[in-house]
Coordinates of C-alpha atoms and ligand atoms in Angstrom, one line a residue:
X1 CA 7.8 -13.1 39.9
X2 CA 8.1 -9.3 38.9
X3 CA 6.1 -7.3 41.2
X4 CA 2.2 -6.6 40.5
X5 CA 2.6 -2.1 39.9
X6 CA -0.3 0.4 40.5
X7 CA -0.4 2.1 37.4
X8 CA -3.1 4.8 37.2
X9 CA -4.7 5.4 33.5
X10 CA -6.2 9.1 33.0
X11 CA -8.6 10.1 30.6
X12 CA -9.3 13.3 29.0
X13 CA -12.2 14.1 27.0
X14 CA -10.9 13.5 23.7
X15 CA -12.7 11.2 20.8
X16 CA -9.5 9.8 21.1
X17 CA -10.4 7.9 24.6
X18 CA -12.2 4.8 23.4
X19 CA -8.3 3.9 22.4
X20 CA -8.0 3.9 26.6
X21 CA -10.0 1.0 26.7
X22 CA -7.0 -1.1 24.7
X23 CA -4.5 0.9 26.8
X24 CA -5.9 -1.0 29.9
X25 CA -6.3 -4.2 28.6
X26 CA -2.8 -4.2 27.7
X27 CA -1.6 -3.5 31.9
X28 CA -4.5 -5.3 32.7
X29 CA -2.7 -8.4 30.8
X30 CA 0.4 -8.2 32.5
X31 CA -1.5 -7.9 36.0
X32 CA -1.0 -5.1 37.1
X33 CA -3.5 -3.4 39.6
X34 CA -5.0 -0.7 37.3
X35 CA -7.1 2.2 38.6
X36 CA -9.2 4.5 35.9
X37 CA -9.6 8.0 36.5
X38 CA -11.6 10.2 33.5
X39 CA -12.3 13.6 33.5
X40 CA -16.0 14.9 33.7
X41 CA -16.1 14.5 29.5
X42 CA -14.4 11.8 29.2
X43 CA -17.7 10.2 30.4
X44 CA -19.5 11.9 27.0
X45 CA -17.2 9.8 25.2
X46 CA -16.7 6.3 27.1
X47 CA -19.0 5.2 30.6
X48 CA -17.7 4.2 33.3
X49 CA -19.7 1.0 33.5
X50 CA -16.2 0.3 30.9
X51 CA -13.6 1.8 32.8
X52 CA -14.8 -0.2 35.7
X53 CA -15.1 -3.2 33.9
X54 CA -12.2 -3.1 32.2
X55 CA -9.8 -2.4 35.6
X56 CA -11.8 -4.0 38.1
X57 CA -11.6 -1.2 40.3
X58 CA -14.2 1.9 40.9
X59 CA -13.6 4.8 39.0
X60 CA -14.5 8.5 40.0
X61 CA -14.3 11.9 38.3
X62 CA -14.2 14.3 41.1
X63 CA -13.1 14.6 45.3
X64 CA -15.9 14.5 46.2
X65 CA -16.8 10.9 45.4
X66 CA -15.6 8.4 48.8
X67 CA -13.9 11.4 50.0
X68 CA -13.4 9.2 53.5
X69 CA -10.9 7.0 52.0
X70 CA -9.2 10.4 50.1
X71 CA -9.0 9.0 46.7
X72 CA -7.3 12.8 45.5
X73 CA -4.6 12.3 47.8
X74 CA -4.6 7.7 47.6
X75 CA -4.3 7.5 45.0
X76 CA -1.3 9.5 43.6
X77 CA 0.6 8.6 46.4
X78 CA 0.4 5.2 45.9
X79 CA 0.6 5.2 42.0
X80 CA 3.7 3.4 40.6
X81 CA 3.1 5.3 37.4
X82 CA 0.5 7.6 36.1
X83 CA -0.4 7.4 32.4
X84 CA -3.0 9.9 30.2
X85 CA -3.9 9.0 27.3
X86 CA -5.5 10.8 25.4
X87 CA -4.2 14.0 27.1
X88 CA -6.1 17.1 25.6
X89 CA -4.5 20.1 25.3
X90 CA -7.3 21.6 27.8
X91 CA -6.1 18.6 30.3
X92 CA -2.0 20.1 29.7
X93 CA -3.2 23.4 30.4
X94 CA -4.5 22.6 33.5
X95 CA -1.8 20.5 34.8
X96 CA 0.9 22.5 33.6
X97 CA -1.5 25.3 35.6
X98 CA -1.1 23.7 38.5
X99 CA -4.7 22.9 38.9
X100 CA -6.6 20.7 40.6
X101 CA -10.0 20.9 40.0
X102 CA -10.9 17.3 39.3
X103 CA -9.9 13.8 40.5
X104 CA -7.4 13.6 37.6
X105 CA -5.2 17.0 37.9
X106 CA -5.2 16.2 41.5
X107 CA -3.9 12.9 41.2
X108 CA -1.4 14.6 38.8
X109 CA -0.4 17.0 41.7
X110 CA -0.4 14.6 44.1
X111 CA 2.2 12.4 42.3
X112 CA 5.1 11.4 42.7
X113 CA 5.7 8.9 40.1
X114 CA 6.9 9.3 36.8
X115 CA 4.1 10.1 34.6
X116 CA 3.5 10.0 31.6
X117 CA 1.1 12.2 28.3
X118 CA -0.2 10.9 25.5
X119 CA -1.3 14.0 23.5
X120 CA -4.7 13.5 20.9
X121 CA -5.6 16.6 19.4
X122 CA -6.2 18.7 15.5
X123 CA -2.8 19.5 14.8
X124 CA -3.7 23.1 15.1
X125 CA -4.4 22.7 18.7
X126 CA -0.9 20.9 18.8
X127 CA 0.7 23.3 17.4
X128 CA -0.6 26.3 19.5
X129 CA 1.7 28.3 20.5
X130 CA 0.0 27.9 23.8
X131 CA -0.2 23.8 24.1
X132 CA 3.4 24.3 22.9
X133 CA 3.9 26.5 25.7
X134 CA 2.4 24.2 27.8
X135 CA 3.7 21.0 26.7
X136 CA 7.6 23.0 27.1
X137 CA 6.4 23.6 30.8
X138 CA 5.2 20.0 31.5
X139 CA 8.5 18.9 29.7
X140 CA 10.1 21.1 32.0
X141 CA 9.0 19.0 35.2
X142 CA 9.9 15.9 34.4
X143 CA 6.7 15.3 33.3
X144 CA 7.3 12.7 30.3
X145 CA 4.9 14.2 27.2
X146 CA 5.0 11.6 23.8
X147 CA 5.1 13.2 20.7
X148 CA 1.8 12.5 18.6
X149 CA 1.3 10.3 15.8
X150 CA 1.2 11.6 12.9
X151 CA -2.3 10.3 10.1
X152 CA -6.1 10.4 9.9
X153 CA -7.4 13.0 12.5
X154 CA -11.5 12.6 13.5
X155 CA -12.7 13.7 10.4
X156 CA -11.3 14.4 7.2
X157 CA -8.1 16.4 7.9
X158 CA -4.8 14.6 8.7
X159 CA -1.5 15.9 10.3
X160 CA 0.4 15.4 13.6
X161 CA -2.0 15.2 16.8
X162 CA -3.0 11.6 16.6
X163 CA -3.4 9.7 19.8
X164 CA -0.4 7.4 19.3
X165 CA -0.9 3.1 19.2
X166 CA -1.8 2.0 22.6
X167 CA 0.3 -0.8 22.6
X168 CA 3.4 1.9 21.9
X169 CA 2.4 4.1 25.1
X170 CA 1.9 1.0 27.2
X171 CA 5.6 -0.5 25.9
X172 CA 6.3 3.6 26.3
X173 CA 5.5 4.4 29.5
X174 CA 6.7 0.9 30.8
X175 CA 10.2 1.5 29.9
X176 CA 9.5 4.8 32.2
X177 CA 8.3 2.8 34.7
X178 CA 11.8 0.8 34.7
X179 CA 13.8 3.8 35.3
X180 CA 14.4 4.8 31.6
X181 CA 13.7 8.9 31.4
X182 CA 12.4 9.7 27.6
X183 CA 13.5 13.8 28.0
X184 CA 14.4 15.8 25.5
X185 CA 17.9 15.5 25.0
X186 CA 18.1 14.1 21.2
X187 CA 16.3 17.4 19.9
X188 CA 17.7 19.1 17.7
X189 CA 19.6 15.7 15.7
X190 CA 18.9 13.7 13.0
X191 CA 18.9 10.4 14.0
X192 CA 18.8 7.4 10.4
X193 CA 18.1 3.7 11.3
X194 CA 18.8 0.8 9.1
X195 CA 15.6 -1.7 10.5
X196 CA 14.9 -5.4 9.2
X197 CA 16.2 -7.9 6.9
X198 CA 17.3 -7.2 3.1
X199 CA 15.9 -9.7 0.4
X200 CA 17.8 -11.0 -2.7
X201 CA 16.4 -11.7 -5.8
X202 CA 16.8 -15.0 -7.4
X203 CA 13.9 -13.9 -10.3
X204 CA 10.7 -12.8 -9.5
X205 CA 9.7 -14.4 -7.1
X206 CA 12.2 -15.6 -4.5
X207 CA 14.7 -14.3 -3.1
X208 CA 17.1 -15.2 -0.2
X209 CA 16.9 -14.2 3.3
X210 CA 16.7 -13.6 6.9
X211 CA 14.5 -14.3 9.7
X212 CA 15.0 -9.9 11.7
X213 CA 11.8 -8.6 12.3
X214 CA 13.0 -5.5 12.6
X215 CA 11.9 -4.9 16.2
X216 CA 14.9 -3.6 17.4
X217 CA 15.2 -0.8 14.7
X218 CA 12.2 0.1 14.9
X219 CA 12.5 0.1 19.1
X220 CA 15.2 2.0 18.7
X221 CA 13.7 5.0 16.3
X222 CA 10.5 5.3 18.9
X223 CA 13.3 5.8 21.6
X224 CA 15.1 8.5 20.1
X225 CA 11.7 10.0 18.6
X226 CA 9.8 10.7 21.5
X227 CA 13.4 11.7 22.6
X228 CA 13.4 14.4 20.4
X229 CA 15.6 13.5 17.0
X230 CA 14.2 13.4 13.9
X231 CA 14.4 9.7 12.7
X232 CA 14.4 8.2 9.4
X233 CA 14.0 4.4 9.2
X234 CA 15.4 3.0 5.9
X235 CA 13.4 -0.4 6.7
X236 CA 13.7 -3.5 4.8
X237 CA 11.6 -6.6 5.4
X238 CA 10.1 -6.7 8.9
X239 CA 7.1 -8.0 10.3
X240 CA 4.0 -5.5 10.6
X241 CA 5.3 -2.9 12.8
X242 CA 3.6 0.4 13.8
X243 CA 5.5 3.8 12.5
X244 CA 7.3 5.3 16.2
X245 CA 5.6 9.0 16.5
X246 CA 7.1 11.8 14.3
X247 CA 9.3 9.1 12.5
X248 CA 9.9 9.0 8.8
X249 CA 10.2 5.7 6.8
X250 CA 12.2 4.6 3.7
X251 CA 11.7 1.2 2.4
X252 CA 14.2 -1.0 0.6
X253 CA 14.2 -4.4 -0.7
X254 CA 18.2 -5.1 -1.6
X255 CA 21.2 -4.8 0.4
X256 CA 22.5 -2.5 -2.7
X257 CA 19.2 -0.5 -1.8
X258 CA 19.7 -0.2 1.5
X259 CA 23.2 1.1 0.6
X260 CA 22.2 3.2 -1.3
X261 CA 19.3 4.7 0.7
X262 CA 21.8 4.8 3.8
X263 CA 24.2 6.7 2.3
X264 CA 21.7 9.7 1.0
X265 CA 19.6 10.0 3.9
X266 CA 23.2 9.7 6.7
X267 CA 24.8 12.9 5.1
X268 CA 23.4 15.3 7.4
X269 CA 22.4 12.9 10.2
X270 CA 24.4 13.2 13.4
X271 CA 23.7 9.7 13.9
X272 CA 23.3 6.6 12.5
X273 CA 22.3 3.7 13.3
X274 CA 22.9 -0.4 11.4
X275 CA 20.3 -2.2 13.0
X276 CA 19.5 -3.9 10.1
X277 CA 20.3 -8.1 9.6
X278 CA 21.7 -6.9 5.8
X279 CA 22.5 -10.2 3.9
X280 CA 25.9 -11.2 3.4
X281 CA 25.6 -12.1 -0.4
X282 CA 23.2 -12.2 -3.2
X283 CA 22.7 -14.1 -6.2
X284 CA 25.5 -13.2 -9.2
X285 CA 22.4 -13.0 -11.6
X286 CA 18.7 -12.3 -11.0
X287 CA 16.5 -14.0 -13.6
X288 CA 13.8 -11.9 -15.3
X289 CA 11.8 -14.2 -15.7
X290 CA 10.7 -17.3 -13.3
X291 CA 13.1 -20.2 -12.4
X292 CA 11.8 -23.0 -13.8
X293 CA 12.4 -26.5 -11.8
X294 CA 13.9 -29.1 -13.3
X295 CA 15.6 -26.8 -16.8
X296 CA 18.0 -28.3 -18.3
X297 CA 19.6 -25.6 -17.7
X298 CA 20.1 -26.6 -14.1
X299 CA 19.9 -22.4 -13.1
X300 CA 17.8 -23.4 -9.8
X301 CA 19.8 -26.2 -8.6
X302 CA 23.1 -23.5 -7.8
X303 CA 23.1 -20.5 -7.3
X304 CA 26.5 -18.8 -7.4
X305 CA 26.2 -16.2 -4.8
X306 CA 28.5 -12.8 -4.8
X307 CA 29.5 -10.5 -1.7
X308 CA 27.1 -7.4 -0.9
X309 CA 28.9 -4.1 -0.2
X310 CA 29.1 -3.6 4.1
X311 CA 27.4 -0.8 4.8
X312 CA 28.5 0.1 8.0
X313 CA 32.1 0.2 6.8
X314 CA 31.2 2.0 4.2
X315 CA 29.4 4.6 6.5
X316 CA 32.3 4.6 8.3
X317 CA 35.0 5.7 5.8
X318 CA 32.6 7.8 4.2
X319 CA 32.7 10.0 7.3
X320 CA 36.7 9.7 7.5
X321 CA 36.5 10.4 4.1
X322 CA 33.9 13.8 5.2
X323 CA 31.1 12.5 3.7
X324 CA 29.2 12.3 6.3
X325 CA 29.1 15.4 9.2
X326 CA 32.0 15.7 10.8
X327 CA 31.6 14.3 14.7
X328 CA 28.8 12.2 13.3
X329 CA 28.2 8.5 15.5
X330 CA 27.6 5.6 13.8
X331 CA 26.5 2.6 15.9
X332 CA 26.9 -1.1 14.6
X333 CA 24.8 -4.5 16.0
X334 CA 26.7 -7.4 15.7
X335 CA 24.7 -11.6 17.2
X336 CA 28.1 -13.3 18.7
X337 CA 28.8 -16.9 20.1
X338 CA 32.2 -17.6 21.9
X339 CA 33.9 -20.3 20.7
X340 CA 36.5 -22.8 22.2
X341 CA 38.6 -19.9 22.8
X342 CA 37.5 -17.1 22.9
X343 CA 34.0 -15.8 24.0
X344 CA 31.3 -13.4 22.4
X345 CA 32.6 -10.7 23.8
X346 CA 36.7 -11.0 22.6
X347 CA 34.7 -11.5 18.8
X348 CA 32.7 -8.5 19.6
X349 CA 36.0 -6.8 20.6
X350 CA 37.8 -7.8 17.2
X351 CA 34.2 -6.8 15.2
X352 CA 34.0 -3.1 16.5
X353 CA 37.7 -2.9 15.5
X354 CA 37.2 -4.2 12.1
X355 CA 33.8 -1.9 11.8
X356 CA 35.6 0.9 12.9
X357 CA 31.8 2.1 14.5
X358 CA 32.4 4.2 17.2
X359 CA 29.7 2.0 19.6
X360 CA 28.5 -1.3 19.1
X361 CA 25.2 -3.5 20.4
X362 CA 26.6 -7.1 20.8
X363 CA 24.2 -9.7 21.2
X364 CA 25.4 -12.5 23.5
X365 CA 23.3 -15.6 21.8
X366 CA 26.2 -18.6 23.2
X367 CA 23.8 -20.7 25.0
X368 CA 25.5 -20.5 28.5
X369 CA 25.8 -16.3 28.2
X370 CA 28.7 -14.2 29.1
X371 CA 29.3 -13.5 32.6
X372 CA 26.9 -16.6 33.6
X373 CA 23.7 -14.8 34.0
X374 CA 21.2 -16.0 32.2
X375 CA 19.2 -12.4 32.6
X376 CA 22.3 -10.4 30.6
X377 CA 21.3 -10.0 27.1
X378 CA 25.2 -8.5 25.9
X379 CA 26.6 -5.9 26.2
X380 CA 27.4 -2.6 24.4
X381 CA 31.1 -1.7 22.9
X382 CA 32.6 1.3 22.6
X383 CA 35.6 2.6 20.2
X384 CA 37.7 3.6 23.4
X385 CA 37.6 0.5 24.9
X386 CA 34.6 0.7 27.6
X387 CA 32.2 -1.7 28.3
X388 CA 28.5 -2.3 29.5
X389 CA 26.0 -4.8 30.2
X390 CA 23.3 -4.7 28.7
X391 CA 19.9 -5.6 30.6
X392 CA 17.6 -8.5 28.7
X393 CA 14.0 -7.0 28.9
X394 CA 11.8 -5.8 26.0
X395 CA 13.4 -4.4 22.7
X396 CA 12.6 -0.9 24.2
X397 CA 14.1 -1.4 27.1
X398 CA 17.3 -2.6 25.6
X399 CA 16.8 -0.1 22.4
X400 CA 17.0 3.1 26.1
X401 CA 20.2 1.5 26.9
X402 CA 21.9 1.9 23.9
X403 CA 20.5 5.6 22.9
X404 CA 21.5 5.9 27.3
X405 CA 25.3 4.7 26.3
X406 CA 24.8 7.3 22.8
X407 CA 24.2 10.0 24.8
X408 CA 27.1 10.0 26.8
X409 CA 29.4 10.1 23.7
X410 CA 27.7 12.6 21.4
Ligands
CTP1 N1 26.8 -4.9 7.6 C1 26.4 -3.9 7.2 N2 26.0 -4.6 5.6 C2 26.9 -5.9 5.7 C3 26.7 -6.8 6.5 C4 26.8 -6.5 7.9 O1 26.1 -2.5 7.6 N3 26.9 -6.2 4.7 C5 26.3 -4.4 9.5 C6 24.9 -4.2 9.9 O2 24.0 -3.9 10.6 C7 26.3 -5.1 11.5 C8 27.3 -4.8 11.3 O3 27.3 -4.8 10.1 O4 25.5 -3.8 12.2 C9 27.6 -6.5 12.2 O5 26.9 -7.4 11.2 P1 27.6 -8.5 10.9 O6 26.9 -9.7 10.0 O7 27.7 -9.6 12.1 O8 28.5 -8.2 10.4 P2 30.6 -9.4 9.8 O9 30.9 -8.1 8.9 O10 28.8 -9.9 8.5 O11 30.4 -10.2 10.7 P3 29.9 -12.0 10.9 O12 31.5 -12.1 9.9 O13 30.0 -11.8 12.0 O14 28.9 -12.5 10.0

């Protein structure tokens, strides 16, 4: 069983404080020991009793409560992770200045564990040079400051400043807790990622498709965006997924639409990732009206398929032909099994050569798993022949490992 982590959830005084309740529940559901430290103004939005009931631990806001326990030092010293959501402009200013004038800021002064701040405020406050300077200071000290989401704020306005969804904050915070850094290594880079499955129309209501959820592509987008990249997701059919903070989504349906969108948006990209499950074939003809079962022309009994373009290979050819930015890195995906004579890794080695991409994330889907480890998710191969194992874990943690491999070749 995994070790229980001691997680401090800090809550600063903003309207998004109510969302901290979902974050606390999320951590509690995975069995973590959660200590909530609100600022005094956070209690204007959510009562102390709510935080105590949800966390199962006492809650105080000042260093003058439970003085005999030296709580302001103890909480910070014992924490495995501190997450502050929402982090307001004022709170970040106090932390950047090294203040310790309440229990939460004092806890941050003491903590040596990873610290994640999830900002929430009006767009003007977020973009204010003072806030941006404070964020830069905090990041330079190794604190992870997540990008706020774009969207509806309190009142009628909308823009960057919305709190990232609690589930996304929890997943990102766990990624940081697992040892992955969300530092700003992709600042200034443009990253284009395909995600989900394509749907190939048979007639106006039917299609040929696949079960891809799009989660891995979205997780890559999420990690890349929080590392400072400008991210575009070209999404086919996916599960209902939250748009990663700051990322842009271009919706497509078929493989041919995906090809067009990928070629268009990749033209000035630094990194292109093909995480989508592209249908290899499509119906040769698409009926303009719904086909009828048992019709004399048999159109539904036999569907002729024709091959779809291989987008990944075309992207590589385009780059080498000068269409993509010079030095752009291209990442492919593959799911492989071994057979009697070859391992999944052998097939992955053949595939990276065939596709010509710089990195290939290969999911080993053999039953016995290569290297005999049940924890083995797969491996990342590079064009130069390097192979690194990817440890099993949530898609965000797999995404972080792929981005780390990418950073090495960028
Ligand atoms: N891919 C693509 N265009 C296609 C098919 C696949 O761009 N028409 C991309 C996928 O997004 C993935 C990589 O190619 O990044 C490998 O996909 P996979 O289905 O494993 O490759 P195939 O060439 O179809 O090989 P296989 O015969 O093993 O299915």
